[in-house]
PDB file of C-alpha atoms in Angstrom:
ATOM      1  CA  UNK Z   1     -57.799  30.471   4.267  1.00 67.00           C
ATOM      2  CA  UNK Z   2     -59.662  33.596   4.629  1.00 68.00           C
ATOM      3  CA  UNK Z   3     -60.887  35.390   7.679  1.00 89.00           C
ATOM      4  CA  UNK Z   4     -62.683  37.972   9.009  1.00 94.00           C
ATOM      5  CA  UNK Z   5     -62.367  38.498  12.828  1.00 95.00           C
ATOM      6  CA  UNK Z   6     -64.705  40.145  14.867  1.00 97.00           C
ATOM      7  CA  UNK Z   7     -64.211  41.782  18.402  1.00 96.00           C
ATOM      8  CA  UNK Z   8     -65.576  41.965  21.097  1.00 97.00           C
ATOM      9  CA  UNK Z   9     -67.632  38.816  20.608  1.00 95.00           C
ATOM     10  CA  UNK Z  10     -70.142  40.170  23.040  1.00 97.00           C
ATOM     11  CA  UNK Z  11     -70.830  44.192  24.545  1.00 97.00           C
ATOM     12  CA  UNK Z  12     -73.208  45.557  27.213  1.00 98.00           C
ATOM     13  CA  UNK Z  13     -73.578  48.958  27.497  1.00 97.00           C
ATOM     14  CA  UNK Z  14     -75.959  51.827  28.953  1.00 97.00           C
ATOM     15  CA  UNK Z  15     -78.170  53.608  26.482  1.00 97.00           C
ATOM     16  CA  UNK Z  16     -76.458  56.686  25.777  1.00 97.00           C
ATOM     17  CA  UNK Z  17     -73.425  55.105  25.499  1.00 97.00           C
ATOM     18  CA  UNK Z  18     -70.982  55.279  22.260  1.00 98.00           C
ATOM     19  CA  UNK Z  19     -69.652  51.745  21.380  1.00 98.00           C
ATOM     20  CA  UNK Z  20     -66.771  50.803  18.484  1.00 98.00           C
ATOM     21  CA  UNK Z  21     -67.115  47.674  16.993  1.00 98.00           C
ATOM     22  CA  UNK Z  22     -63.926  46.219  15.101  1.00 98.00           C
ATOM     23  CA  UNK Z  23     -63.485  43.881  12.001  1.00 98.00           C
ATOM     24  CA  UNK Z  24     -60.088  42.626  10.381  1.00 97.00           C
ATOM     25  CA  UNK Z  25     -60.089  40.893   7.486  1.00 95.00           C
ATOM     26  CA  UNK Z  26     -57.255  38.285   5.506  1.00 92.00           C
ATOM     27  CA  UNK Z  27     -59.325  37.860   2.165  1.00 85.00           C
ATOM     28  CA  UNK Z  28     -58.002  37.173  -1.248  1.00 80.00           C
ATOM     29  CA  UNK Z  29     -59.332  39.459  -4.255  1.00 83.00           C
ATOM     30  CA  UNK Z  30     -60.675  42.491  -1.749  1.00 87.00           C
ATOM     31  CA  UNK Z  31     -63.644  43.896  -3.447  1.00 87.00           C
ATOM     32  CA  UNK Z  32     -65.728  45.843  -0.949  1.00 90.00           C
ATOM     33  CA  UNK Z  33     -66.536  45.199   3.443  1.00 94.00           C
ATOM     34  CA  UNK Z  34     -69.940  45.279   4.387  1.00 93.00           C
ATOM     35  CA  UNK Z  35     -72.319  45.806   7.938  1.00 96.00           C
ATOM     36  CA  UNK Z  36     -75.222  44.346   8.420  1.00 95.00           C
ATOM     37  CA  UNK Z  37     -77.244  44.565  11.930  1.00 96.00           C
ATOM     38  CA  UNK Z  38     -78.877  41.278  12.373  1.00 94.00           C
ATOM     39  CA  UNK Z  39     -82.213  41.238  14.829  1.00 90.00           C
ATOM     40  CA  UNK Z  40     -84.402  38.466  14.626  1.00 80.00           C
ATOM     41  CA  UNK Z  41     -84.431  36.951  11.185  1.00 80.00           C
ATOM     42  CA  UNK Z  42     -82.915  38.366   8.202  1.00 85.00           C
ATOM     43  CA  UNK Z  43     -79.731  40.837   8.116  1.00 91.00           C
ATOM     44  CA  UNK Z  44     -80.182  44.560   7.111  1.00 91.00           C
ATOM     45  CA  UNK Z  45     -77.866  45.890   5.284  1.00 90.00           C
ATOM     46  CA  UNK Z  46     -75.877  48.867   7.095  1.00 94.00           C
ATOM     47  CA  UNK Z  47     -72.869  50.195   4.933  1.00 92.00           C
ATOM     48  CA  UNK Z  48     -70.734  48.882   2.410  1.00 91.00           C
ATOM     49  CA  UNK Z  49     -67.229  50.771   2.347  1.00 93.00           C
ATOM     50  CA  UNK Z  50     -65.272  50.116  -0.786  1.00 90.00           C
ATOM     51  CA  UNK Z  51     -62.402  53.100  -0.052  1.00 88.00           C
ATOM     52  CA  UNK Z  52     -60.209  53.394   2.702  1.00 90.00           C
ATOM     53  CA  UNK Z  53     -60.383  56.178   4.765  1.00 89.00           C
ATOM     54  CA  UNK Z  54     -63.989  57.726   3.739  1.00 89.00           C
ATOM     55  CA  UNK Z  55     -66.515  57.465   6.311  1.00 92.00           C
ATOM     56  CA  UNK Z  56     -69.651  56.802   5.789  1.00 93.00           C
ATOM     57  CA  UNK Z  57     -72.101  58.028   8.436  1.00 94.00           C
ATOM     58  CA  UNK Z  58     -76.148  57.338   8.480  1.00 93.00           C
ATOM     59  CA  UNK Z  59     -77.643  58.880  11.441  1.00 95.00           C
ATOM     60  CA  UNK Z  60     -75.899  57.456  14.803  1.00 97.00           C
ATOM     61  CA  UNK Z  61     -73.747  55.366  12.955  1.00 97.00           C
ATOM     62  CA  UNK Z  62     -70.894  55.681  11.286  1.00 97.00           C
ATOM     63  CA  UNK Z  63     -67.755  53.444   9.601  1.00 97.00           C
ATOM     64  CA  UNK Z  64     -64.539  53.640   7.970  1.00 96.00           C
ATOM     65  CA  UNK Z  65     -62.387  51.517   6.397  1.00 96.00           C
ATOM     66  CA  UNK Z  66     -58.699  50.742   6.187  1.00 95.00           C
ATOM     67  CA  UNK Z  67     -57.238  48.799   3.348  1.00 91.00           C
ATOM     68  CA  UNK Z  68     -53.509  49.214   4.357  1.00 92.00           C
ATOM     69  CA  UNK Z  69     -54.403  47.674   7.870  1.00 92.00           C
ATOM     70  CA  UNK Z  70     -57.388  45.455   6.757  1.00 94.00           C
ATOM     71  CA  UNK Z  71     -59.727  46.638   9.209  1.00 95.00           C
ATOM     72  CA  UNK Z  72     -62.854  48.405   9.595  1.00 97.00           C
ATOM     73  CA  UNK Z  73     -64.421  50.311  12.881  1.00 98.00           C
ATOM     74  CA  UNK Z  74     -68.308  50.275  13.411  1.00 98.00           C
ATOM     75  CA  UNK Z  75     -68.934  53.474  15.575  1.00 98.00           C
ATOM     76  CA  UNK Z  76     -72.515  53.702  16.692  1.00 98.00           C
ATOM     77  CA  UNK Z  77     -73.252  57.088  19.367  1.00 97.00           C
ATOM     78  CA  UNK Z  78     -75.751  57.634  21.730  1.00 97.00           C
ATOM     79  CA  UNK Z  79     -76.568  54.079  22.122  1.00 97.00           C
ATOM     80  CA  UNK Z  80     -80.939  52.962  22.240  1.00 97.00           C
ATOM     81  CA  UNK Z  81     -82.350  49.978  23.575  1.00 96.00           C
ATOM     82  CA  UNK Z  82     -83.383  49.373  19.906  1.00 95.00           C
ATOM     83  CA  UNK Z  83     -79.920  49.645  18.862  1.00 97.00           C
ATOM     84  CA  UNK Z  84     -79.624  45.863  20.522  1.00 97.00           C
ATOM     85  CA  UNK Z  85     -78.463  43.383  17.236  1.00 97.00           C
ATOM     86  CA  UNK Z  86     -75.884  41.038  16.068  1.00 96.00           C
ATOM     87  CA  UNK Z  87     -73.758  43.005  14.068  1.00 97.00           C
ATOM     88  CA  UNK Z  88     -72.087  41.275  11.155  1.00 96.00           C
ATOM     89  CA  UNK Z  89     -69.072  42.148   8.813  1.00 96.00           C
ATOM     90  CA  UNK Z  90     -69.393  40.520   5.809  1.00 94.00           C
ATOM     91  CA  UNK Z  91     -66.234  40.686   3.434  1.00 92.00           C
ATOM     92  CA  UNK Z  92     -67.041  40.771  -0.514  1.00 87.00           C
ATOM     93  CA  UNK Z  93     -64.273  38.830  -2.379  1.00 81.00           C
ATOM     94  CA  UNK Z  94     -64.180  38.443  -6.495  1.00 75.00           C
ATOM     95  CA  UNK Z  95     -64.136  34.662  -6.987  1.00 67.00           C
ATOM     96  CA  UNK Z  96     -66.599  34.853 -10.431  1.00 61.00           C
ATOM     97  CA  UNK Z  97     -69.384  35.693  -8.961  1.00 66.00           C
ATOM     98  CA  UNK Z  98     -69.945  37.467  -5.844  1.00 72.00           C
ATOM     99  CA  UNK Z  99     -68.819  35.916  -2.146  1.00 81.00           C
ATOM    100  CA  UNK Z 100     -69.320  37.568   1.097  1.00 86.00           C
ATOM    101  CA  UNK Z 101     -67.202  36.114   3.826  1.00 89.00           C
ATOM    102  CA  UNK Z 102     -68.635  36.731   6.828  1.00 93.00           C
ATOM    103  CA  UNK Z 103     -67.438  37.514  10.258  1.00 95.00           C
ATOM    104  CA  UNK Z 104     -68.493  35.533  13.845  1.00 94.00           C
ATOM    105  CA  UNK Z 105     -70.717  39.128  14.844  1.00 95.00           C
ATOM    106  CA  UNK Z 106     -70.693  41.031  17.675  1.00 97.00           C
ATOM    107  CA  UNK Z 107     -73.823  40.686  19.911  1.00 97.00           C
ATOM    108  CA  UNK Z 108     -74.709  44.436  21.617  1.00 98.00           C
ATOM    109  CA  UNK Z 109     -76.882  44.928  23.956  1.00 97.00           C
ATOM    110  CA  UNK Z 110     -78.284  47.992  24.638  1.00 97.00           C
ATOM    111  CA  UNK Z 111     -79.538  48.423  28.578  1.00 95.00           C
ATOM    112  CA  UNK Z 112     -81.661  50.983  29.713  1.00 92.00           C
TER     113      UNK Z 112
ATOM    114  CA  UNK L   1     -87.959  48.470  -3.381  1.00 58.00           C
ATOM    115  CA  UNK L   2     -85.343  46.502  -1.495  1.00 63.00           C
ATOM    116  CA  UNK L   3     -87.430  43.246  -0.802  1.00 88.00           C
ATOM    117  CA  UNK L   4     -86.121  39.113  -1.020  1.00 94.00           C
ATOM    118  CA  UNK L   5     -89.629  37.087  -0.133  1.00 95.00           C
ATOM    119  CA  UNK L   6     -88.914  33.569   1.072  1.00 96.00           C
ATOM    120  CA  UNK L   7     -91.449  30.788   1.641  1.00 96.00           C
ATOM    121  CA  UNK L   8     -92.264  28.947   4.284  1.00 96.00           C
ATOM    122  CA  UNK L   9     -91.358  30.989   6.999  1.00 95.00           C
ATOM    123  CA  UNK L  10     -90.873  27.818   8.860  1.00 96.00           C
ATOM    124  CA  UNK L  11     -90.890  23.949   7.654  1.00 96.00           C
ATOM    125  CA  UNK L  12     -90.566  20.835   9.805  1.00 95.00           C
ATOM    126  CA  UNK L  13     -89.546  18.190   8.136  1.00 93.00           C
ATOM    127  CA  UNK L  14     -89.021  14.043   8.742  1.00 91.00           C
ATOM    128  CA  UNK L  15     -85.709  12.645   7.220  1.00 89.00           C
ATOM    129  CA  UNK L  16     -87.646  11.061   4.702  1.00 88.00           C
ATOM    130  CA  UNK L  17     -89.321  14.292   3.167  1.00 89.00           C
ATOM    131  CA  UNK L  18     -88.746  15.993   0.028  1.00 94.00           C
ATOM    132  CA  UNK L  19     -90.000  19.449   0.557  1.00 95.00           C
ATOM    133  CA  UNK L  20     -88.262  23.055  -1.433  1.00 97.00           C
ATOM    134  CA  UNK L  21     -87.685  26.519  -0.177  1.00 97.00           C
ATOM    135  CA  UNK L  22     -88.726  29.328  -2.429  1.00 98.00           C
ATOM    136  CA  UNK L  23     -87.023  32.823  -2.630  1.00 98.00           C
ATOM    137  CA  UNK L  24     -88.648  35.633  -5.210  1.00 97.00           C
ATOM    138  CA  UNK L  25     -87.142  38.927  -5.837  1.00 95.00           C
ATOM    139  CA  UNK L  26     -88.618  41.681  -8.165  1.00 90.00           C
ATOM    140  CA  UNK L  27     -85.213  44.517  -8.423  1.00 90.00           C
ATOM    141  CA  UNK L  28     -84.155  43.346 -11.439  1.00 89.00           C
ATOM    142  CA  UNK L  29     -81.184  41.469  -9.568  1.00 90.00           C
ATOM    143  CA  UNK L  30     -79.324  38.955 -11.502  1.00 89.00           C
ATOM    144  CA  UNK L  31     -77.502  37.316  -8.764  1.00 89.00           C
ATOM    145  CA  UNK L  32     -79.012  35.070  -6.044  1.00 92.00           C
ATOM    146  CA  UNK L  33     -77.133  33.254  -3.001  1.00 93.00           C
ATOM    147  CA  UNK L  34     -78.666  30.932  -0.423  1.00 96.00           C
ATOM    148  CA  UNK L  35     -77.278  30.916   2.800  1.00 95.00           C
ATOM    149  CA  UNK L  36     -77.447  28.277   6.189  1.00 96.00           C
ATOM    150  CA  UNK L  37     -77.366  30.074   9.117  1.00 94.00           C
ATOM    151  CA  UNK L  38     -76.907  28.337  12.766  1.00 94.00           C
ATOM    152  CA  UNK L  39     -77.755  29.459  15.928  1.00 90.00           C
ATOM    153  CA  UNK L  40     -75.162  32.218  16.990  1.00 87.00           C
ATOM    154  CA  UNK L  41     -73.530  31.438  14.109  1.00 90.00           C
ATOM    155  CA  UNK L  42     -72.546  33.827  10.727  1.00 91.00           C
ATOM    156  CA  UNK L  43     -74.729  33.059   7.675  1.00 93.00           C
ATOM    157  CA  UNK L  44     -71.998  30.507   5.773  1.00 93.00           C
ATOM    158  CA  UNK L  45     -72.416  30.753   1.853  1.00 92.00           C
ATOM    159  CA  UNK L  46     -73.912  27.730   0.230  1.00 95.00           C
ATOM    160  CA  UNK L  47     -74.713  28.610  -2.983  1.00 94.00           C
ATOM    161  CA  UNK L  48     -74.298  31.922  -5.935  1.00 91.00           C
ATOM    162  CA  UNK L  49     -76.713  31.625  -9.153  1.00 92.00           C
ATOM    163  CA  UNK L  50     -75.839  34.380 -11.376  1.00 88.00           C
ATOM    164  CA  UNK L  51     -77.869  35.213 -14.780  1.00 89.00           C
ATOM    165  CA  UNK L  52     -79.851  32.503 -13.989  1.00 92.00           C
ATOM    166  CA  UNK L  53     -76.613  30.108 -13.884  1.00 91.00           C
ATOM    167  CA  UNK L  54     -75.142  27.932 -10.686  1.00 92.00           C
ATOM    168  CA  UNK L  55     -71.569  29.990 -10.014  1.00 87.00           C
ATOM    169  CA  UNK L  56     -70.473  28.871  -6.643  1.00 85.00           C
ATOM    170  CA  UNK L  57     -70.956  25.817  -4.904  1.00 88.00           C
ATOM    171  CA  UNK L  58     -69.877  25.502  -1.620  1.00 87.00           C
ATOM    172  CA  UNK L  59     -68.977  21.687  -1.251  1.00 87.00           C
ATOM    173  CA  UNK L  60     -72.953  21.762   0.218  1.00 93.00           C
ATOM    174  CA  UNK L  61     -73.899  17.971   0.272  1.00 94.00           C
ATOM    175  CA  UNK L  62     -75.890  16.701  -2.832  1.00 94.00           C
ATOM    176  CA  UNK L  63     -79.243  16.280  -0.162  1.00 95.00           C
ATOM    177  CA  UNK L  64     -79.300  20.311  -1.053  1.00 97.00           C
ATOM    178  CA  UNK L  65     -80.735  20.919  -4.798  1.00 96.00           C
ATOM    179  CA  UNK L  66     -80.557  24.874  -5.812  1.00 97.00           C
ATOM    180  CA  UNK L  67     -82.984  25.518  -9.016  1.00 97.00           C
ATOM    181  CA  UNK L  68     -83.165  29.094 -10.347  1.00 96.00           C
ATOM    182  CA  UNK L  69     -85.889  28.843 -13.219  1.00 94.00           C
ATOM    183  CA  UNK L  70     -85.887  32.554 -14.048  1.00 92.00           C
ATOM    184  CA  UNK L  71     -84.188  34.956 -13.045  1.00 89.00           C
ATOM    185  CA  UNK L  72     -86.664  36.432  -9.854  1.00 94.00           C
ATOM    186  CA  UNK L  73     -87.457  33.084  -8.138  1.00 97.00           C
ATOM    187  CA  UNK L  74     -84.802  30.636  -6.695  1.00 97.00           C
ATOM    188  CA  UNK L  75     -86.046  27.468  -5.363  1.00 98.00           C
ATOM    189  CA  UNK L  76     -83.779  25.028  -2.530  1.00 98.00           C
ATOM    190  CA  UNK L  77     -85.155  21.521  -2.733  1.00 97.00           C
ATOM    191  CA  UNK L  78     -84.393  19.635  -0.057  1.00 96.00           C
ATOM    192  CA  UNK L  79     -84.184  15.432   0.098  1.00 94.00           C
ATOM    193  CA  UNK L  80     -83.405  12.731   2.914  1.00 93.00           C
ATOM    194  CA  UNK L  81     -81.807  15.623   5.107  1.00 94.00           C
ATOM    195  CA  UNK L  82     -80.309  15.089   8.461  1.00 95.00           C
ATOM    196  CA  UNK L  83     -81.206  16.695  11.837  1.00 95.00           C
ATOM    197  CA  UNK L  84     -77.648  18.538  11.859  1.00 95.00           C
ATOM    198  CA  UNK L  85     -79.396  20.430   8.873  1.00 96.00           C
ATOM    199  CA  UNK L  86     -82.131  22.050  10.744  1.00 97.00           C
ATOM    200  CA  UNK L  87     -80.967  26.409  10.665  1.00 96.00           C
ATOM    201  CA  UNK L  88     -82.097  29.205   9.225  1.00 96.00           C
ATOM    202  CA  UNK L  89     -82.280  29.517   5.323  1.00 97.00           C
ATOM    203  CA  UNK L  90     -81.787  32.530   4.271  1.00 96.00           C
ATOM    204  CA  UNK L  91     -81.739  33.932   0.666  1.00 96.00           C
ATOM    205  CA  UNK L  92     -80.057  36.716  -0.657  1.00 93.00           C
ATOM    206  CA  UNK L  93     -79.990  38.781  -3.924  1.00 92.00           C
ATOM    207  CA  UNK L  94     -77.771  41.604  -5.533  1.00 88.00           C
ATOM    208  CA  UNK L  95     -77.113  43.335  -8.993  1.00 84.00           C
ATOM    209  CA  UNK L  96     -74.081  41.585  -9.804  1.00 69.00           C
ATOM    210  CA  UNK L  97     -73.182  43.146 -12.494  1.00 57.00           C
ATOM    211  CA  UNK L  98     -69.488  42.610 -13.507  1.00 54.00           C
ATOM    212  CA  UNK L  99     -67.145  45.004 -12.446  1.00 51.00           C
ATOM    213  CA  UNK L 100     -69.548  46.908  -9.997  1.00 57.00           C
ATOM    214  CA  UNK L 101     -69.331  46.285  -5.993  1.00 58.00           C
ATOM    215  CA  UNK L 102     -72.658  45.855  -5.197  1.00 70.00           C
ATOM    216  CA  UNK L 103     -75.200  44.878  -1.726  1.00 82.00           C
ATOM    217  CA  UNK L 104     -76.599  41.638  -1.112  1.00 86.00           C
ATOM    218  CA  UNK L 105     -80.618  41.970   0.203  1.00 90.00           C
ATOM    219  CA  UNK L 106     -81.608  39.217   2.307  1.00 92.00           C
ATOM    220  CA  UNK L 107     -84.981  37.619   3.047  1.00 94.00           C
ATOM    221  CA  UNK L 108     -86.785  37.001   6.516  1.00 93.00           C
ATOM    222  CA  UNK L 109     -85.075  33.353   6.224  1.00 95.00           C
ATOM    223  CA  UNK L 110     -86.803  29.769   6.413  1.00 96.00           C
ATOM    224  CA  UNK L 111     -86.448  28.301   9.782  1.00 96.00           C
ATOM    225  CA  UNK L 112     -85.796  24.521   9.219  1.00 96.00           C
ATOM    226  CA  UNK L 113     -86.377  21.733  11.663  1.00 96.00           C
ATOM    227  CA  UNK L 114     -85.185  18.124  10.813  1.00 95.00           C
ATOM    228  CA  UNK L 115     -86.520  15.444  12.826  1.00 92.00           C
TER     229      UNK L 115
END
């Protein structure tokens, strides 16, 4: 069955702080991995990495992905309060259409 | 423009109701996906229309009706539902064209409540 695994489950840190957030992935048919930050309603769409080992950086954040280990790191610097969100991997698997598999998220909270 | 609209943003509903979600995207996307979403749960896939045509089906239970009459409006009609059904709807769109990786764009979501 495929999986993607999120960890931690849960992480409270200072603002200012730098926090990694991890995804692994078992999927059949591997097309692309994709972050979303989730708030209060509807997921926003972060990064979609398609090639390992090219980051992709927008402002404070940053990921990268590795196909040969089946992971991907969320890296997010110089934490804000506002940076508080679910954050949710969300593997893209060829199955006919499109299907995003998506992972349990990692809740962050930001503290001042 | 990167914007899914859904309607209602929230519905309460009796078991007995018949009542449909509405999703309308103007990109030019050609693939559409509704998704239930749980408290502190991950959105879990319930349906994929693409080019206007029902491609995945997740095993959702027949109560759940997907329509997609043209290709920027996706409707979720909803019949003799349970309580265990009351989440968040949400509704996605993407490109899909074949071959090409491509984002899904979600809505704000319908919050359900089943009573």
């Amino acid at each position: 069955e495929d999986k993607v695994v999120q960890s931690p489950l849960s992480l409270v840190v200072h603002e200012g702080d730098t926090v990694t957030l991890n995804c692994s992935y078992e999927v059949t048919n591997f097309r692309s991995l994709l972050w979303y930050k989730q708030e209060k309603k509807a997921p926003t769409f972060l990064f979609m990495l398609t090639s390992s080992g090219i980051e992709k950086k927008s402002g404070r954040l940053s990921s990268i992905l590795d196909k040969k280990e089946l992971f991907s790191i969320l890296n997010i610097t110089a934490t804000q309060t506002g940076d508080s969100a679910v954050y949710l991997c969300a593997v893209e698997e060829v199955q006919g259409a499109q299907k995003l598999v998506f992972g349990q998220g990692t809740r962050l909270t930001i503290n001042p | 423009d990167t914007e899914v609209t859904q309607t209602p943003k929230h519905l309460v509903m009796g078991m007995t109701n018949k009542k449909s979600l509405k999703c309308e995207q103007h990109m030019g996307h050609r693939a559409m996906y509704w998704y239930k979403q749980k408290a502190k749960k991950p959105p879990e896939l319930m349906f994929v229309y693409s080019y206007e045509k029902l491609s995945i089906n997740e095993s959702v239970p027949s109560r759940f009706s997907p329509e997609c009459p043209n290709s920027s409006l996706l409707n979720l009609h909803l019949h003799a539902l349970q309580p265990e059904d009351s989440a968040l709807y949400l509704c996605a769109s993407s490109q899909d064209f074949a071959g090409v990786t491509d984002t899904q764009y979600f809505g704000p979501g319908t919050r359900l409540t089943v009573l």
